PDB file of C-alpha atoms in Angstrom:
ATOM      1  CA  UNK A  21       0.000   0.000   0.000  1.00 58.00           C
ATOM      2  CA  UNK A  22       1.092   3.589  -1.022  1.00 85.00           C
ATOM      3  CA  UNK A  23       0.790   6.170   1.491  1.00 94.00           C
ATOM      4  CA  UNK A  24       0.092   9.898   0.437  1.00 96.00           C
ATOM      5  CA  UNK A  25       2.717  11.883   2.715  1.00 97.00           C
ATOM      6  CA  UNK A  26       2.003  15.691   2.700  1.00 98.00           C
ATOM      7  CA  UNK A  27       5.083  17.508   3.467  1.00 98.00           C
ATOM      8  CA  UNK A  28       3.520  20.668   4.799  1.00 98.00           C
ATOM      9  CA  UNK A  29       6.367  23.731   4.686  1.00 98.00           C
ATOM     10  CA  UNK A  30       6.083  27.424   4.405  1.00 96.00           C
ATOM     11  CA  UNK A  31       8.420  30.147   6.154  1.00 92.00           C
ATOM     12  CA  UNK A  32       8.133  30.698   9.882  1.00 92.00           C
ATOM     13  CA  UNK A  33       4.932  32.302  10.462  1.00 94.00           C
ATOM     14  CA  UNK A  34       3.154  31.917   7.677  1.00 96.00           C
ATOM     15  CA  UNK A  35       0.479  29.562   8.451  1.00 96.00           C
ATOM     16  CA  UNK A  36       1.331  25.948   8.928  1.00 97.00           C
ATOM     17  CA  UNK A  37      -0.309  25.303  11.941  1.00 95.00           C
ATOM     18  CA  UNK A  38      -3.085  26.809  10.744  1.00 97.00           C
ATOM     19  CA  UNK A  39      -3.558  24.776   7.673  1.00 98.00           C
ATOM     20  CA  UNK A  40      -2.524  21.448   9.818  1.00 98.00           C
ATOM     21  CA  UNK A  41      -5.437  21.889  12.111  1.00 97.00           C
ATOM     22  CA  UNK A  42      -7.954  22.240   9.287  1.00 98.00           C
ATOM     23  CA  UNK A  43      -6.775  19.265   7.659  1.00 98.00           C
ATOM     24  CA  UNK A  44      -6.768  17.322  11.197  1.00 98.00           C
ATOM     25  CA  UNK A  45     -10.407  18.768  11.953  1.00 98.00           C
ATOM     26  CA  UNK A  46     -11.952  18.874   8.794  1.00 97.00           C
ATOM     27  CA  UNK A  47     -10.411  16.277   6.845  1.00 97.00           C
ATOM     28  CA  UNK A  48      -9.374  13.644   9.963  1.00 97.00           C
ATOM     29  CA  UNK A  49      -6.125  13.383   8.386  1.00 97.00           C
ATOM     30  CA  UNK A  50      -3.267  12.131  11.646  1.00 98.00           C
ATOM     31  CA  UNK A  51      -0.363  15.118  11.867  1.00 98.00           C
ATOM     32  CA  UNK A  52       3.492  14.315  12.461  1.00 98.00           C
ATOM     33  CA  UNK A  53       4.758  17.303  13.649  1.00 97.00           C
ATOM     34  CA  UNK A  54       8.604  18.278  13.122  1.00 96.00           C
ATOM     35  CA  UNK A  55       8.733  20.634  16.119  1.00 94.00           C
ATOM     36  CA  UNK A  56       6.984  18.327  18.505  1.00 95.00           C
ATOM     37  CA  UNK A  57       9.984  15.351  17.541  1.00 96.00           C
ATOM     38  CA  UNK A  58      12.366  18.347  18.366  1.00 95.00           C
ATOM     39  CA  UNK A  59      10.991  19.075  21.470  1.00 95.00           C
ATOM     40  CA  UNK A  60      11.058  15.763  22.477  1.00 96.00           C
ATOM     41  CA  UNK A  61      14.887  15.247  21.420  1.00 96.00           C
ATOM     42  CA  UNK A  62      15.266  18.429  24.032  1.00 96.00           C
ATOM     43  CA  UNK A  63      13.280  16.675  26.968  1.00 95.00           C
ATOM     44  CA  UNK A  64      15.211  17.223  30.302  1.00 95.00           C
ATOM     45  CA  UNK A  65      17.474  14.071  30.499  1.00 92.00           C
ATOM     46  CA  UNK A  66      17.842  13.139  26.830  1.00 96.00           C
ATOM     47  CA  UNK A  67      21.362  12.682  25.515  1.00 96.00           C
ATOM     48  CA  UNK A  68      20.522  15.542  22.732  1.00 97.00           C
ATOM     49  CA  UNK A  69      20.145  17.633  25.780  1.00 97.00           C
ATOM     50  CA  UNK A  70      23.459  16.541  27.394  1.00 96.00           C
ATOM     51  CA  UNK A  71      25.359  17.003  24.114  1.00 97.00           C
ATOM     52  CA  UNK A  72      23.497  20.517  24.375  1.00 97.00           C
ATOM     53  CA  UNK A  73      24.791  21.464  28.033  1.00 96.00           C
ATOM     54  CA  UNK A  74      28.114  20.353  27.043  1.00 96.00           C
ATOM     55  CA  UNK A  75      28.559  22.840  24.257  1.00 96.00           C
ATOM     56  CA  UNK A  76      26.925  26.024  25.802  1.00 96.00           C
ATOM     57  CA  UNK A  77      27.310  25.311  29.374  1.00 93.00           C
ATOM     58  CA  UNK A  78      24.930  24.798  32.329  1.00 91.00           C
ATOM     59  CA  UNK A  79      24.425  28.127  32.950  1.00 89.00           C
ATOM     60  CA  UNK A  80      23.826  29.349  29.907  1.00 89.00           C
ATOM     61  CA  UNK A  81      21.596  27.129  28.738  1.00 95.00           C
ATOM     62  CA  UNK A  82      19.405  25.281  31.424  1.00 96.00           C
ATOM     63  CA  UNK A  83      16.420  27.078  32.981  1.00 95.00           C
ATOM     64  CA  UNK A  84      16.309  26.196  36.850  1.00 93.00           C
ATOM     65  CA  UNK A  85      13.842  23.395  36.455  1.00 94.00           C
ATOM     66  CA  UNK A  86      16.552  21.690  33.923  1.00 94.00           C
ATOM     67  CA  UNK A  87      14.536  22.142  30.708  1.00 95.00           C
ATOM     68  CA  UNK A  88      16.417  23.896  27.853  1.00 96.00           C
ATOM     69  CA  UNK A  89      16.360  27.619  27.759  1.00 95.00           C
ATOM     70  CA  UNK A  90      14.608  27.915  24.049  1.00 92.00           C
ATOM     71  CA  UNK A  91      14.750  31.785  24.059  1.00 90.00           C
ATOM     72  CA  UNK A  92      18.900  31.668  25.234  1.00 93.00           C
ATOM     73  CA  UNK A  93      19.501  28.949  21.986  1.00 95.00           C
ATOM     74  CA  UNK A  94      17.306  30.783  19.864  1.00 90.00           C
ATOM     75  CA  UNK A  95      19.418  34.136  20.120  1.00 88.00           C
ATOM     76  CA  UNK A  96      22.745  31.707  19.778  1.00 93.00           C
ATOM     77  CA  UNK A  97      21.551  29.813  16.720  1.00 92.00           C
ATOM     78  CA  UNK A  98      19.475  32.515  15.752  1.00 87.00           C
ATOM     79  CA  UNK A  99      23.003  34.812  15.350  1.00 88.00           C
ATOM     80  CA  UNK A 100      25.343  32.309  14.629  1.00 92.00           C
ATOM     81  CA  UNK A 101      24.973  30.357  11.855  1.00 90.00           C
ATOM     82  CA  UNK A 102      27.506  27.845  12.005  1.00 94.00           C
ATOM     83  CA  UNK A 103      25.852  27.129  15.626  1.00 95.00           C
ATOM     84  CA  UNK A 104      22.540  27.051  14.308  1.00 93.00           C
ATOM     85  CA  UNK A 105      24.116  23.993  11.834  1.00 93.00           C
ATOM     86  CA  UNK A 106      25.811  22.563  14.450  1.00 97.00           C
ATOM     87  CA  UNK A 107      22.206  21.958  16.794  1.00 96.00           C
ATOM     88  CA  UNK A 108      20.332  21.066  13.420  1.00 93.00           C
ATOM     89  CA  UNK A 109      22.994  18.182  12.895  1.00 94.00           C
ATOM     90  CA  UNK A 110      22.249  17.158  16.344  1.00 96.00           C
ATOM     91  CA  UNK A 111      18.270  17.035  16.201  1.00 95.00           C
ATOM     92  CA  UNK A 112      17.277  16.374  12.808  1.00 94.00           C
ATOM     93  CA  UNK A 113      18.514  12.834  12.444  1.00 95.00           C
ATOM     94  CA  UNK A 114      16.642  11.744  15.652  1.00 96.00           C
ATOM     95  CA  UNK A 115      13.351  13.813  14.223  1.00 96.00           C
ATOM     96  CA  UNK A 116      13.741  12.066  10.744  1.00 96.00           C
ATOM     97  CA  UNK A 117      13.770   8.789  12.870  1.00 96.00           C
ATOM     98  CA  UNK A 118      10.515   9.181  14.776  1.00 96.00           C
ATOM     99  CA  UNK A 119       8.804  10.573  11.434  1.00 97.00           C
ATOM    100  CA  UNK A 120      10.263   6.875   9.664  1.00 96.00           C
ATOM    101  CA  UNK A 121       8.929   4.909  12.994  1.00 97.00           C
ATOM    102  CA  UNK A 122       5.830   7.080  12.706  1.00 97.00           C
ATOM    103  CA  UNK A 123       4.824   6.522   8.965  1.00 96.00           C
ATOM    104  CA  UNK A 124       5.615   2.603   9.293  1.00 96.00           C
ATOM    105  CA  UNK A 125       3.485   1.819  12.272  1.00 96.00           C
ATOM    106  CA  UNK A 126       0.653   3.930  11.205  1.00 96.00           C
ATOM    107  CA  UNK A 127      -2.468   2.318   9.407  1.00 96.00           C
ATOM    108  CA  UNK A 128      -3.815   5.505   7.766  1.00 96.00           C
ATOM    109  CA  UNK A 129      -2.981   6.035   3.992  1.00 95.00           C
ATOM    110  CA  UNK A 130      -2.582   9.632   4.193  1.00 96.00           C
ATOM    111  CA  UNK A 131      -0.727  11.607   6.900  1.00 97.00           C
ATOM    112  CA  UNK A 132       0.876  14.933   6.841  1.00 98.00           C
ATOM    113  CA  UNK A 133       4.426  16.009   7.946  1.00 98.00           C
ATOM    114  CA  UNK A 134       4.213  19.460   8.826  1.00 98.00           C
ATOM    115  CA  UNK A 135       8.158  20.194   8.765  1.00 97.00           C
ATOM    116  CA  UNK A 136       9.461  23.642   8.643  1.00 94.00           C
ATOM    117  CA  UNK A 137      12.853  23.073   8.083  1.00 92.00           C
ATOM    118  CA  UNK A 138      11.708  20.272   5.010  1.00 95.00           C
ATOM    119  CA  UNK A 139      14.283  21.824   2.287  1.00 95.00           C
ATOM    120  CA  UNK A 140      16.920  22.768   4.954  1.00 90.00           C
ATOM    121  CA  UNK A 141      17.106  19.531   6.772  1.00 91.00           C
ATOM    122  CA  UNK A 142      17.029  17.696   3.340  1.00 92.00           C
ATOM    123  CA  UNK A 143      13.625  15.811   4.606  1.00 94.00           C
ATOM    124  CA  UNK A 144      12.093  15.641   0.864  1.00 96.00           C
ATOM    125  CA  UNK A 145      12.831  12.074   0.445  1.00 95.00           C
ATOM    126  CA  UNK A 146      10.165  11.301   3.034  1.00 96.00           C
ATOM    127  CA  UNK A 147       7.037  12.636   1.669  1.00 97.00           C
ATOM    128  CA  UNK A 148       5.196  12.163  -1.835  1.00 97.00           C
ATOM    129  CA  UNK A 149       3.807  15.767  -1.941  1.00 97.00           C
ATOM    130  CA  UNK A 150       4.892  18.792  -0.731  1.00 98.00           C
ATOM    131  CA  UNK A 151       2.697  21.680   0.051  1.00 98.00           C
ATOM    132  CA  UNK A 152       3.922  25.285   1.138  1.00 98.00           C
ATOM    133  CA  UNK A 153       2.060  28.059   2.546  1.00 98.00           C
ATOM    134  CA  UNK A 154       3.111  31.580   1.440  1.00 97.00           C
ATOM    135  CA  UNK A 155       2.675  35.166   2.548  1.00 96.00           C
ATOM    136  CA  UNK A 156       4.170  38.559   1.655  1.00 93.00           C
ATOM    137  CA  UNK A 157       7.705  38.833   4.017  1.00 91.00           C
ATOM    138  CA  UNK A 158       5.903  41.680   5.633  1.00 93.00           C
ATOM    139  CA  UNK A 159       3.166  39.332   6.865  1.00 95.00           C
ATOM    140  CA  UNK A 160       5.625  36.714   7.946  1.00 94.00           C
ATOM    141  CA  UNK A 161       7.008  39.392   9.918  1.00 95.00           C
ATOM    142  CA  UNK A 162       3.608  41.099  11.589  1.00 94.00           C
ATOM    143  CA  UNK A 163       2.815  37.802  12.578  1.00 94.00           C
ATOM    144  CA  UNK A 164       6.058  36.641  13.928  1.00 92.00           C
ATOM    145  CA  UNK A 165       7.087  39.857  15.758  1.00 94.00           C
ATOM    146  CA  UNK A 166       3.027  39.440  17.470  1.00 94.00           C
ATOM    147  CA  UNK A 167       2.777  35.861  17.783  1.00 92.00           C
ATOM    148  CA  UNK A 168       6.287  35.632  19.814  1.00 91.00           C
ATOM    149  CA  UNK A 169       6.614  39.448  20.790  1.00 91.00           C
ATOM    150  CA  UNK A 170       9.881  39.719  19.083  1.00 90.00           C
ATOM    151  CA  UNK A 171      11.947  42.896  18.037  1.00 92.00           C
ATOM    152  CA  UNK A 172      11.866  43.389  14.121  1.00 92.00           C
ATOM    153  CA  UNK A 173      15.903  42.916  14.105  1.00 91.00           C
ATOM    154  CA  UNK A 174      14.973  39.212  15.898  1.00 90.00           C
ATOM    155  CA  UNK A 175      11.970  38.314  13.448  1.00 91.00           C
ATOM    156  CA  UNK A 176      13.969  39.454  10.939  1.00 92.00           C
ATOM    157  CA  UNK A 177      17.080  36.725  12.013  1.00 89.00           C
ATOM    158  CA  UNK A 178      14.606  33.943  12.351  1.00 89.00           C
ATOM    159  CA  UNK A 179      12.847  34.305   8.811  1.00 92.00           C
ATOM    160  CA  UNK A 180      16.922  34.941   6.748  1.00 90.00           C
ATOM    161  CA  UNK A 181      18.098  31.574   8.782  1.00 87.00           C
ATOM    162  CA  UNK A 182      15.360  29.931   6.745  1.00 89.00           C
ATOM    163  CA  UNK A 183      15.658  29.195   2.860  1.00 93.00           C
ATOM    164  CA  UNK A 184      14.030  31.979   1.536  1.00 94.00           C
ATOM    165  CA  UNK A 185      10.136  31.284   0.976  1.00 95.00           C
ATOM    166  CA  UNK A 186      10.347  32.287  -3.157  1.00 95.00           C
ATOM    167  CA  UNK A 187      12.935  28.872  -3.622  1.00 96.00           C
ATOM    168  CA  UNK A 188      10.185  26.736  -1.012  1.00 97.00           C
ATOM    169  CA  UNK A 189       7.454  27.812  -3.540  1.00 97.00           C
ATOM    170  CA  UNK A 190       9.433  27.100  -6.609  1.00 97.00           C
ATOM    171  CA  UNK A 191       9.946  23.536  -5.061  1.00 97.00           C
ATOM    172  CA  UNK A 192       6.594  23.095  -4.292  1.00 98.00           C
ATOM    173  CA  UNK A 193       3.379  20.659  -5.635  1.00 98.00           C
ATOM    174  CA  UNK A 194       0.752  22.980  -4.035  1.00 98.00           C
ATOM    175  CA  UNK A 195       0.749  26.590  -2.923  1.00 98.00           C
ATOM    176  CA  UNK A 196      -1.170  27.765  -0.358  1.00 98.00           C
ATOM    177  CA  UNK A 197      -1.288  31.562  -0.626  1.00 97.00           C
ATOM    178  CA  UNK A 198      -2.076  32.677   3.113  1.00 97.00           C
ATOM    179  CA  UNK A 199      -2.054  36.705   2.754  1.00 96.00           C
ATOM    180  CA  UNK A 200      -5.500  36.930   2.163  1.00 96.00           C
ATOM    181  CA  UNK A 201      -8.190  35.811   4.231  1.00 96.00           C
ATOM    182  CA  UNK A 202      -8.761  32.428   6.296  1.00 96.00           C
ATOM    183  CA  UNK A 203     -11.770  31.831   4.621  1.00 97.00           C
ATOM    184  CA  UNK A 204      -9.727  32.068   1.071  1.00 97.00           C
ATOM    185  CA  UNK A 205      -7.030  30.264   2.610  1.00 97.00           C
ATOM    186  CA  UNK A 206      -9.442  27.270   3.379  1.00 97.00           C
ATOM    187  CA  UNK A 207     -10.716  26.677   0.513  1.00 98.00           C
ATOM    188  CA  UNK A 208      -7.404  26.685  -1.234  1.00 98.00           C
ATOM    189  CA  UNK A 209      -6.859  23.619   0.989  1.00 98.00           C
ATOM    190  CA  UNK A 210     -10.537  22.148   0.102  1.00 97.00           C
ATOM    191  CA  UNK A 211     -10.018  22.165  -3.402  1.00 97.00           C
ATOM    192  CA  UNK A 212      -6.437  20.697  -3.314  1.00 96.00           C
ATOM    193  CA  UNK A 213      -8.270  17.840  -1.390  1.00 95.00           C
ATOM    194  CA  UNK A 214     -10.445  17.376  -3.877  1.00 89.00           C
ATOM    195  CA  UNK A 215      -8.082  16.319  -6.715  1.00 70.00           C
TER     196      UNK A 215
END
């Protein structure tokens, strides 16, 4: 039996979850999310943590309560771009694991990967579609600098560390053009279900 994997992409901010809830609601389709596998690799105890510590120290890294200081790596990795690499090597072979263990042990024909980093990690290879959601850089940034109250200067370093969203699209089966309303936006996604 063939599976249909979705690869679901886009640029940070630009609608993924959004588009991975309607087709989880809507269209009961199961979602294998990147960012909860990286999360995961993080967990307080895990030896992707440890290798973590080791690098950037204790201090620097660990909140109190031992889980990893997300807002500390994000302005390392975030800046740095041979650091940012350096974690990405770390975490993306165990996430491309669990997606692998995922996809074989589940029993529906269609899932969807929603994987931001799908280009950048080289994560292609596991899906038979890819879909990316698009919206104007300005957009990206609104939403960004209000969904995680960020300066411009730090939205602006999290959407340039990403491939830039014009060389997602040109790589792309479907695009989902998310700079116009939600109701336009979902029935971009109904009529791509429909073929």
């Amino acid at each position: 039996m063939t599976k249909r994997l979705i690869g679901l992409t886009g640029g940070i901010a630009t609608g993924k979850s959004t588009v991975a809830n309607y087709l989880a609601n809507t269209y009961n389709l199961p979602i294998l999310d990147a960012d909860v596998y990286a999360r995961n690799a993080v967990s307080v105890g895990s030896p992707i943590l440890s290798q973590i510590t080791q690098r950037y120290g204790k201090s620097e890294i660990l909140l109190a309560d031992g889980n990893l200081n997300r807002a500390k790596l994000g302005e390392i990795i975030f800046h740095q771009p041979e650091e940012r690499i350096w974690v990405e090597n770390v975490i993306h072979p165990y996430v491309r694991n669990w997606f692998l263990k995922t996809i074989h042990e589940s029993s529906a024909t269609t899932l969807v990967l929603v994987i931001p980093l799908l280009f950048e990690a080289g994560l292609e290879n596991l899906v038979s579609e890819i879909w990316v959601v698009s919206c104007s850089e300005a957009q990206q940034k609104q939403r960004l600098i209000q969904r995680n109250n960020l300066t411009n200067e730090q939205a602006a370093a999290r959407i340039n560390s990403q491939l830039p969203l014009s060389e997602k699209i040109a790589r792309a089966d479907v695009v989902l053009d998310n700079s116009s309303t939600l109701e336009s936006l979902l029935q971009q996604i109904d009529k791509v279900m429909k073929i």
